[in-house]
Amino acid sequence: MSNQSLEEIMNVEAATGPFGKGDVVLQQTLRDFIQLQSNTIAVGTSLLGVRTVPWMTYKWYTGVEGTFSYPLDDNAVVDPTKIGTASYDVVLRKGQGRCVFLDSTSLRGETWDGMDRQQLAIVTARANKIDNKILTDIKAGFRQTAAATAVFGSATADEESDLLAGMDSIFANARVSGNEALALVLPADKRSAMLNTQLYGNVVESLSDHMGRIGNLSIYYTRDYGTSSALGNDALLMIPGGETGEFLQYNGPGYMETELTRIEGVGWSWLLTSYYGSVIHEHQDSGATAGDGKSNRIYKITAVRS
């Protein structure tokens, strides 16, 4: 199997049917390849924890309040913290992409290399949908926000001050140690604003390098901005990782992620099916309301672009 190409893995003639019982291992290999490729391309998977799961829906129960009393008399016993039924959940949804490899184009010289490019185009489109899902959920999950001093990159902008204020809000209100790394998600057309060099103290560097040095900040750029997009005209500052939220993909039994089927007189139909979702985890943060899907680990900076 380790020496087989993607073409050979996709070749249904090697099995009793498309990914028959003898090809279970190959099917799983291709499934893992597609998921990994989409995750590598996607920006959002660098912001949340990523894992595959054997279930389609899951519920987390969370205590609204937790207390600890000190000091106490040696013989005293505290009252129990109230454990409620407040909860939040995630449901994995179905997505599909499909292309057809026509006999006519194959007869005229199209190779499997060209067909692979069509498949990878669907994988890329899947990555874009993953990004949109993750960024939409992260933006919906903010609890703290402030407007930018001015549009990033403009003459009156103060990007450093806006970012430092956001960092202070996160560390002041979220249940964190204060030493966590941070991530900033910006519209791609604001990249130049972050790469402009200027003098900080006695060091000439870009704002992105400067914030990375003093604030342990990583910057990610997305094309999913503007009208009717995930990011809109805003930026997201957050603590990345699985404690803030997770991107979950179904990788259990019961369905085939890829199917190659013969269409009589036409060609081969290649179908990609995925089930995935994302969740913002709730914590006992300052001002938290159980079940609202919000987190003080996420800070929205509005109007970074016009």
mmCIF file of C-alpha atoms in Angstrom:
data_model
loop_
_atom_site.group_PDB
_atom_site.id
_atom_site.type_symbol
_atom_site.label_atom_id
_atom_site.label_comp_id
_atom_site.label_asym_id
_atom_site.label_seq_id
_atom_site.Cartn_x
_atom_site.Cartn_y
_atom_site.Cartn_z
ATOM 1 C CA MET A 1 0.000 0.000 0.000
ATOM 2 C CA SER A 2 2.852 2.376 0.824
ATOM 3 C CA ASN A 3 4.037 2.243 -2.795
ATOM 4 C CA GLN A 4 0.634 2.847 -4.353
ATOM 5 C CA SER A 5 -0.193 6.136 -6.003
ATOM 6 C CA LEU A 6 -3.401 8.067 -5.507
ATOM 7 C CA GLU A 7 -4.427 6.842 -8.959
ATOM 8 C CA GLU A 8 -4.017 3.215 -7.903
ATOM 9 C CA ILE A 9 -5.927 3.773 -4.678
ATOM 10 C CA MET A 10 -8.779 5.315 -6.688
ATOM 11 C CA ASN A 11 -8.789 2.491 -9.261
ATOM 12 C CA VAL A 12 -12.065 0.606 -8.758
ATOM 13 C CA GLU A 13 -10.973 -2.168 -11.105
ATOM 14 C CA ALA A 14 -8.705 -3.422 -8.344
ATOM 15 C CA ALA A 15 -11.717 -4.271 -6.150
ATOM 16 C CA THR A 16 -15.019 -6.084 -6.405
ATOM 17 C CA GLY A 17 -16.676 -2.665 -6.397
ATOM 18 C CA PRO A 18 -15.762 0.924 -5.549
ATOM 19 C CA PHE A 19 -13.778 0.497 -2.340
ATOM 20 C CA GLY A 20 -15.035 -2.994 -1.657
ATOM 21 C CA LYS A 21 -14.326 -4.997 1.476
ATOM 22 C CA GLY A 22 -10.805 -5.708 0.331
ATOM 23 C CA ASP A 23 -10.047 -1.992 0.150
ATOM 24 C CA VAL A 24 -11.055 -0.842 3.617
ATOM 25 C CA VAL A 25 -7.491 0.133 4.498
ATOM 26 C CA LEU A 26 -7.058 1.995 1.217
ATOM 27 C CA GLN A 27 -10.365 3.789 1.745
ATOM 28 C CA GLN A 28 -9.256 4.933 5.191
ATOM 29 C CA THR A 29 -5.888 6.043 3.789
ATOM 30 C CA LEU A 30 -7.579 8.206 1.177
ATOM 31 C CA ARG A 31 -10.034 9.568 3.760
ATOM 32 C CA ASP A 32 -7.140 10.579 6.026
ATOM 33 C CA PHE A 33 -5.294 12.136 3.080
ATOM 34 C CA ILE A 34 -8.281 14.283 2.098
ATOM 35 C CA GLN A 35 -8.944 15.429 5.654
ATOM 36 C CA LEU A 36 -5.275 16.231 6.234
ATOM 37 C CA GLN A 37 -4.973 18.099 2.927
ATOM 38 C CA SER A 38 -8.042 20.240 3.689
ATOM 39 C CA ASN A 39 -6.822 20.933 7.217
ATOM 40 C CA THR A 40 -3.407 21.976 5.923
ATOM 41 C CA ILE A 41 -4.915 24.471 3.483
ATOM 42 C CA ALA A 42 -7.472 25.856 5.937
ATOM 43 C CA VAL A 43 -6.579 28.801 8.198
ATOM 44 C CA GLY A 44 -9.225 28.019 10.799
ATOM 45 C CA THR A 45 -7.703 24.682 11.769
ATOM 46 C CA SER A 46 -4.705 26.585 13.163
ATOM 47 C CA LEU A 47 -7.034 28.451 15.544
ATOM 48 C CA LEU A 48 -8.974 25.615 17.176
ATOM 49 C CA GLY A 49 -8.166 22.120 18.331
ATOM 50 C CA VAL A 50 -8.702 19.550 15.577
ATOM 51 C CA ARG A 51 -9.722 15.953 16.105
ATOM 52 C CA THR A 52 -11.654 13.161 14.426
ATOM 53 C CA VAL A 53 -14.557 11.600 16.309
ATOM 54 C CA PRO A 54 -16.785 8.501 16.032
ATOM 55 C CA TRP A 55 -20.033 10.357 16.815
ATOM 56 C CA MET A 56 -22.314 12.810 15.030
ATOM 57 C CA THR A 57 -23.517 14.863 17.997
ATOM 58 C CA TYR A 58 -22.151 15.515 21.481
ATOM 59 C CA LYS A 59 -23.257 17.484 24.530
ATOM 60 C CA TRP A 60 -21.075 19.078 27.207
ATOM 61 C CA TYR A 61 -22.541 19.798 30.646
ATOM 62 C CA THR A 62 -21.028 22.776 32.428
ATOM 63 C CA GLY A 63 -21.403 24.121 35.970
ATOM 64 C CA VAL A 64 -22.328 27.801 35.948
ATOM 65 C CA GLU A 65 -20.457 28.517 39.156
ATOM 66 C CA GLY A 66 -17.570 26.964 41.011
ATOM 67 C CA THR A 67 -16.427 28.073 44.472
ATOM 68 C CA PHE A 68 -13.578 27.333 46.850
ATOM 69 C CA SER A 69 -13.480 28.582 50.445
ATOM 70 C CA TYR A 70 -10.319 29.289 52.459
ATOM 71 C CA PRO A 71 -9.456 29.406 55.304
ATOM 72 C CA LEU A 72 -11.880 27.104 57.082
ATOM 73 C CA ASP A 73 -12.158 25.717 60.578
ATOM 74 C CA ASP A 74 -10.695 22.224 60.786
ATOM 75 C CA ASN A 75 -14.136 20.761 61.455
ATOM 76 C CA ALA A 76 -16.063 22.823 58.890
ATOM 77 C CA VAL A 77 -17.524 21.470 55.638
ATOM 78 C CA VAL A 78 -18.519 23.751 52.779
ATOM 79 C CA ASP A 79 -21.821 23.599 50.962
ATOM 80 C CA PRO A 80 -21.605 21.882 47.567
ATOM 81 C CA THR A 81 -21.360 23.944 44.412
ATOM 82 C CA LYS A 82 -24.635 23.779 42.522
ATOM 83 C CA ILE A 83 -24.392 21.418 39.588
ATOM 84 C CA GLY A 84 -27.021 22.328 37.031
ATOM 85 C CA THR A 85 -28.082 20.953 33.708
ATOM 86 C CA ALA A 86 -26.754 23.870 31.671
ATOM 87 C CA SER A 87 -25.163 22.487 28.534
ATOM 88 C CA TYR A 88 -24.007 23.171 24.999
ATOM 89 C CA ASP A 89 -23.553 20.795 22.120
ATOM 90 C CA VAL A 90 -22.242 20.313 18.606
ATOM 91 C CA VAL A 91 -23.854 18.600 15.628
ATOM 92 C CA LEU A 92 -21.737 17.457 12.698
ATOM 93 C CA ARG A 93 -23.285 18.406 9.353
ATOM 94 C CA LYS A 94 -22.933 16.853 5.925
ATOM 95 C CA GLY A 95 -21.016 18.393 3.023
ATOM 96 C CA GLN A 96 -20.326 17.070 -0.487
ATOM 97 C CA GLY A 97 -18.325 17.839 -3.599
ATOM 98 C CA ARG A 98 -18.471 16.017 -6.929
ATOM 99 C CA CYS A 99 -16.803 15.965 -10.323
ATOM 100 C CA VAL A 100 -17.103 13.739 -13.391
ATOM 101 C CA PHE A 101 -14.142 12.417 -15.372
ATOM 102 C CA LEU A 102 -15.536 12.249 -18.896
ATOM 103 C CA ASP A 103 -14.587 9.429 -21.256
ATOM 104 C CA SER A 104 -14.352 11.977 -24.061
ATOM 105 C CA THR A 105 -11.668 14.038 -22.343
ATOM 106 C CA SER A 106 -9.779 10.896 -21.386
ATOM 107 C CA LEU A 107 -9.835 9.717 -25.000
ATOM 108 C CA ARG A 108 -8.476 13.079 -26.085
ATOM 109 C CA GLY A 109 -5.453 12.801 -23.849
ATOM 110 C CA GLU A 110 -6.395 13.889 -20.324
ATOM 111 C CA THR A 111 -4.264 12.059 -17.801
ATOM 112 C CA TRP A 112 -4.837 11.034 -14.226
ATOM 113 C CA ASP A 113 -2.634 13.971 -13.258
ATOM 114 C CA GLY A 114 -5.250 16.328 -14.681
ATOM 115 C CA MET A 115 -8.002 14.415 -12.937
ATOM 116 C CA ASP A 116 -6.123 14.625 -9.650
ATOM 117 C CA ARG A 117 -6.127 18.402 -10.032
ATOM 118 C CA GLN A 118 -9.930 18.342 -10.284
ATOM 119 C CA GLN A 119 -10.089 16.283 -7.102
ATOM 120 C CA LEU A 120 -7.717 18.619 -5.289
ATOM 121 C CA ALA A 121 -9.830 21.579 -6.423
ATOM 122 C CA ILE A 122 -12.736 20.011 -4.514
ATOM 123 C CA VAL A 123 -10.461 19.419 -1.530
ATOM 124 C CA THR A 124 -9.490 23.104 -1.659
ATOM 125 C CA ALA A 125 -13.146 24.119 -1.845
ATOM 126 C CA ARG A 126 -13.761 21.919 1.195
ATOM 127 C CA ALA A 127 -10.986 23.778 3.028
ATOM 128 C CA ASN A 128 -12.676 27.094 2.193
ATOM 129 C CA LYS A 129 -15.967 25.823 3.630
ATOM 130 C CA ILE A 130 -14.142 24.637 6.754
ATOM 131 C CA ASP A 131 -12.593 28.087 7.142
ATOM 132 C CA ASN A 132 -15.973 29.763 6.753
ATOM 133 C CA LYS A 133 -17.546 27.464 9.355
ATOM 134 C CA ILE A 134 -14.749 27.918 11.900
ATOM 135 C CA LEU A 135 -14.394 31.697 11.461
ATOM 136 C CA THR A 136 -18.172 32.189 11.584
ATOM 137 C CA ASP A 137 -18.374 30.252 14.853
ATOM 138 C CA ILE A 138 -15.372 32.050 16.370
ATOM 139 C CA LYS A 139 -16.818 35.442 15.488
ATOM 140 C CA ALA A 140 -20.182 34.439 16.961
ATOM 141 C CA GLY A 141 -18.377 33.272 20.110
ATOM 142 C CA PHE A 142 -16.759 36.559 21.166
ATOM 143 C CA ARG A 143 -17.769 38.108 24.478
ATOM 144 C CA GLN A 144 -15.497 41.170 24.345
ATOM 145 C CA THR A 145 -15.235 43.748 21.594
ATOM 146 C CA ALA A 146 -14.047 47.248 20.754
ATOM 147 C CA ALA A 147 -13.844 49.387 17.634
ATOM 148 C CA ALA A 148 -10.473 49.978 15.979
ATOM 149 C CA THR A 149 -9.031 53.463 16.468
ATOM 150 C CA ALA A 150 -9.214 53.795 12.692
ATOM 151 C CA VAL A 151 -9.078 51.557 9.626
ATOM 152 C CA PHE A 152 -5.884 49.501 9.805
ATOM 153 C CA GLY A 153 -3.214 51.001 7.571
ATOM 154 C CA SER A 154 -4.735 54.488 7.541
ATOM 155 C CA ALA A 155 -2.865 57.601 8.674
ATOM 156 C CA THR A 156 -4.743 57.832 11.996
ATOM 157 C CA ALA A 157 -4.671 54.106 12.812
ATOM 158 C CA ASP A 158 -3.047 52.818 15.996
ATOM 159 C CA GLU A 159 -2.982 49.084 15.423
ATOM 160 C CA GLU A 160 -0.537 48.404 18.262
ATOM 161 C CA SER A 161 -2.773 50.120 20.818
ATOM 162 C CA ASP A 162 -5.868 48.294 19.541
ATOM 163 C CA LEU A 163 -4.140 44.922 19.844
ATOM 164 C CA LEU A 164 -2.657 45.591 23.277
ATOM 165 C CA ALA A 165 -6.068 46.675 24.577
ATOM 166 C CA GLY A 166 -7.557 43.444 23.285
ATOM 167 C CA MET A 167 -4.816 41.385 24.933
ATOM 168 C CA ASP A 168 -5.465 43.107 28.265
ATOM 169 C CA SER A 169 -9.188 42.349 28.031
ATOM 170 C CA ILE A 170 -8.590 38.677 27.272
ATOM 171 C CA PHE A 171 -6.126 38.151 30.108
ATOM 172 C CA ALA A 172 -8.184 40.198 32.567
ATOM 173 C CA ASN A 173 -11.472 38.347 32.014
ATOM 174 C CA ALA A 174 -10.755 34.868 30.660
ATOM 175 C CA ARG A 175 -9.719 31.948 32.851
ATOM 176 C CA VAL A 176 -6.132 31.835 31.635
ATOM 177 C CA SER A 177 -2.674 32.069 33.179
ATOM 178 C CA GLY A 178 -1.659 35.223 31.310
ATOM 179 C CA ASN A 179 1.233 33.596 29.464
ATOM 180 C CA GLU A 180 -0.678 32.016 26.597
ATOM 181 C CA ALA A 181 0.179 32.640 22.971
ATOM 182 C CA LEU A 182 -2.336 34.661 20.947
ATOM 183 C CA ALA A 183 -3.629 34.576 17.393
ATOM 184 C CA LEU A 184 -4.942 37.417 15.243
ATOM 185 C CA VAL A 185 -7.176 36.802 12.218
ATOM 186 C CA LEU A 186 -7.190 39.673 9.735
ATOM 187 C CA PRO A 187 -8.708 40.327 6.308
ATOM 188 C CA ALA A 188 -6.053 39.512 3.722
ATOM 189 C CA ASP A 189 -6.077 43.054 2.353
ATOM 190 C CA LYS A 190 -4.669 44.303 5.687
ATOM 191 C CA ARG A 191 -1.469 42.305 5.366
ATOM 192 C CA SER A 192 0.501 45.332 4.199
ATOM 193 C CA ALA A 193 -0.551 47.263 7.303
ATOM 194 C CA MET A 194 1.026 44.570 9.462
ATOM 195 C CA LEU A 195 4.179 44.312 7.344
ATOM 196 C CA ASN A 196 4.945 48.047 7.246
ATOM 197 C CA THR A 197 8.215 48.696 9.058
ATOM 198 C CA GLN A 198 8.701 51.452 11.603
ATOM 199 C CA LEU A 199 10.851 52.315 14.579
ATOM 200 C CA TYR A 200 9.902 50.654 17.873
ATOM 201 C CA GLY A 201 12.312 51.937 20.518
ATOM 202 C CA ASN A 202 15.608 51.494 18.729
ATOM 203 C CA VAL A 203 14.506 48.599 16.519
ATOM 204 C CA VAL A 204 13.131 48.896 12.996
ATOM 205 C CA GLU A 205 10.684 46.065 12.362
ATOM 206 C CA SER A 206 7.228 45.323 11.033
ATOM 207 C CA LEU A 207 4.214 45.507 13.286
ATOM 208 C CA SER A 208 3.684 41.750 12.908
ATOM 209 C CA ASP A 209 7.260 41.020 14.027
ATOM 210 C CA HIS A 210 6.962 43.563 16.839
ATOM 211 C CA MET A 211 3.722 42.079 18.191
ATOM 212 C CA GLY A 212 5.098 38.585 17.833
ATOM 213 C CA ARG A 213 8.128 39.565 19.892
ATOM 214 C CA ILE A 214 6.371 41.424 22.703
ATOM 215 C CA GLY A 215 3.007 39.648 22.745
ATOM 216 C CA ASN A 216 3.676 36.132 21.418
ATOM 217 C CA LEU A 217 1.180 36.869 18.645
ATOM 218 C CA SER A 218 0.749 34.862 15.437
ATOM 219 C CA ILE A 219 -1.148 36.452 12.551
ATOM 220 C CA TYR A 220 -3.381 34.634 10.074
ATOM 221 C CA TYR A 221 -4.909 36.193 6.968
ATOM 222 C CA THR A 222 -8.163 35.131 5.344
ATOM 223 C CA ARG A 223 -9.896 35.963 2.076
ATOM 224 C CA ASP A 224 -13.270 35.329 3.732
ATOM 225 C CA TYR A 225 -13.959 39.003 4.493
ATOM 226 C CA GLY A 226 -16.276 41.749 3.289
ATOM 227 C CA THR A 227 -20.026 41.671 2.710
ATOM 228 C CA SER A 228 -21.763 38.336 3.446
ATOM 229 C CA SER A 229 -18.550 36.726 4.684
ATOM 230 C CA ALA A 230 -17.353 35.096 7.884
ATOM 231 C CA LEU A 231 -15.108 37.946 9.033
ATOM 232 C CA GLY A 232 -16.900 40.954 7.566
ATOM 233 C CA ASN A 233 -14.793 44.092 8.152
ATOM 234 C CA ASP A 234 -13.554 42.960 11.548
ATOM 235 C CA ALA A 235 -10.560 41.213 13.105
ATOM 236 C CA LEU A 236 -10.484 38.461 15.702
ATOM 237 C CA LEU A 237 -7.956 38.293 18.533
ATOM 238 C CA MET A 238 -7.995 35.070 20.510
ATOM 239 C CA ILE A 239 -6.180 32.398 22.449
ATOM 240 C CA PRO A 240 -5.921 29.526 19.953
ATOM 241 C CA GLY A 241 -6.257 25.861 20.812
ATOM 242 C CA GLY A 242 -8.595 23.142 21.945
ATOM 243 C CA GLU A 243 -9.607 24.836 25.202
ATOM 244 C CA THR A 244 -11.079 27.742 23.236
ATOM 245 C CA GLY A 245 -12.857 25.579 20.683
ATOM 246 C CA GLU A 246 -12.616 22.507 18.494
ATOM 247 C CA PHE A 247 -13.089 21.541 14.867
ATOM 248 C CA LEU A 248 -14.507 18.025 14.731
ATOM 249 C CA GLN A 249 -14.654 15.602 11.797
ATOM 250 C CA TYR A 250 -16.533 12.324 11.691
ATOM 251 C CA ASN A 251 -14.134 9.501 10.920
ATOM 252 C CA GLY A 252 -16.099 6.474 12.076
ATOM 253 C CA PRO A 253 -17.835 3.639 10.261
ATOM 254 C CA GLY A 254 -21.009 3.802 8.237
ATOM 255 C CA TYR A 255 -20.192 5.820 5.151
ATOM 256 C CA MET A 256 -17.594 6.250 2.405
ATOM 257 C CA GLU A 257 -15.878 9.604 2.240
ATOM 258 C CA THR A 258 -14.984 9.052 -1.409
ATOM 259 C CA GLU A 259 -16.890 7.107 -4.046
ATOM 260 C CA LEU A 260 -15.885 6.447 -7.631
ATOM 261 C CA THR A 261 -18.846 5.247 -9.703
ATOM 262 C CA ARG A 262 -19.175 4.390 -13.377
ATOM 263 C CA ILE A 263 -21.765 6.418 -15.338
ATOM 264 C CA GLU A 264 -22.642 4.408 -18.423
ATOM 265 C CA GLY A 265 -21.565 6.085 -21.612
ATOM 266 C CA VAL A 266 -20.320 9.173 -19.802
ATOM 267 C CA GLY A 267 -17.353 8.485 -17.536
ATOM 268 C CA TRP A 268 -16.542 8.225 -13.852
ATOM 269 C CA SER A 269 -18.295 10.165 -11.091
ATOM 270 C CA TRP A 270 -16.095 11.057 -8.093
ATOM 271 C CA LEU A 271 -18.025 12.044 -4.954
ATOM 272 C CA LEU A 272 -16.516 13.439 -1.745
ATOM 273 C CA THR A 273 -18.682 13.367 1.405
ATOM 274 C CA SER A 274 -17.727 14.826 4.792
ATOM 275 C CA TYR A 275 -19.371 15.363 8.152
ATOM 276 C CA TYR A 276 -17.874 18.061 10.347
ATOM 277 C CA GLY A 277 -18.657 20.894 12.742
ATOM 278 C CA SER A 278 -17.036 23.234 15.242
ATOM 279 C CA VAL A 279 -17.787 24.316 18.792
ATOM 280 C CA ILE A 280 -16.681 27.171 21.055
ATOM 281 C CA HIS A 281 -16.139 25.828 24.553
ATOM 282 C CA GLU A 282 -17.786 27.593 27.460
ATOM 283 C CA HIS A 283 -15.850 28.440 30.616
ATOM 284 C CA GLN A 284 -16.709 29.950 33.993
ATOM 285 C CA ASP A 285 -15.476 33.319 32.759
ATOM 286 C CA SER A 286 -16.350 36.716 34.147
ATOM 287 C CA GLY A 287 -19.867 37.563 32.954
ATOM 288 C CA ALA A 288 -20.424 34.121 31.438
ATOM 289 C CA THR A 289 -23.934 32.837 30.819
ATOM 290 C CA ALA A 290 -24.277 29.085 30.460
ATOM 291 C CA GLY A 291 -25.378 27.988 27.019
ATOM 292 C CA ASP A 292 -24.656 31.273 25.210
ATOM 293 C CA GLY A 293 -21.710 29.874 23.223
ATOM 294 C CA LYS A 294 -19.512 32.834 24.177
ATOM 295 C CA SER A 295 -15.928 32.962 25.448
ATOM 296 C CA ASN A 296 -13.761 35.674 26.976
ATOM 297 C CA ARG A 297 -10.874 34.045 25.129
ATOM 298 C CA ILE A 298 -12.181 35.711 21.942
ATOM 299 C CA TYR A 299 -12.005 39.483 21.349
ATOM 300 C CA LYS A 300 -13.455 41.179 18.269
ATOM 301 C CA ILE A 301 -11.945 44.367 16.848
ATOM 302 C CA THR A 302 -14.529 46.002 14.612
ATOM 303 C CA ALA A 303 -14.046 48.213 11.542
ATOM 304 C CA VAL A 304 -10.436 47.329 10.754
ATOM 305 C CA ARG A 305 -11.399 47.907 7.124
ATOM 306 C CA SER A 306 -14.041 50.090 5.523
#
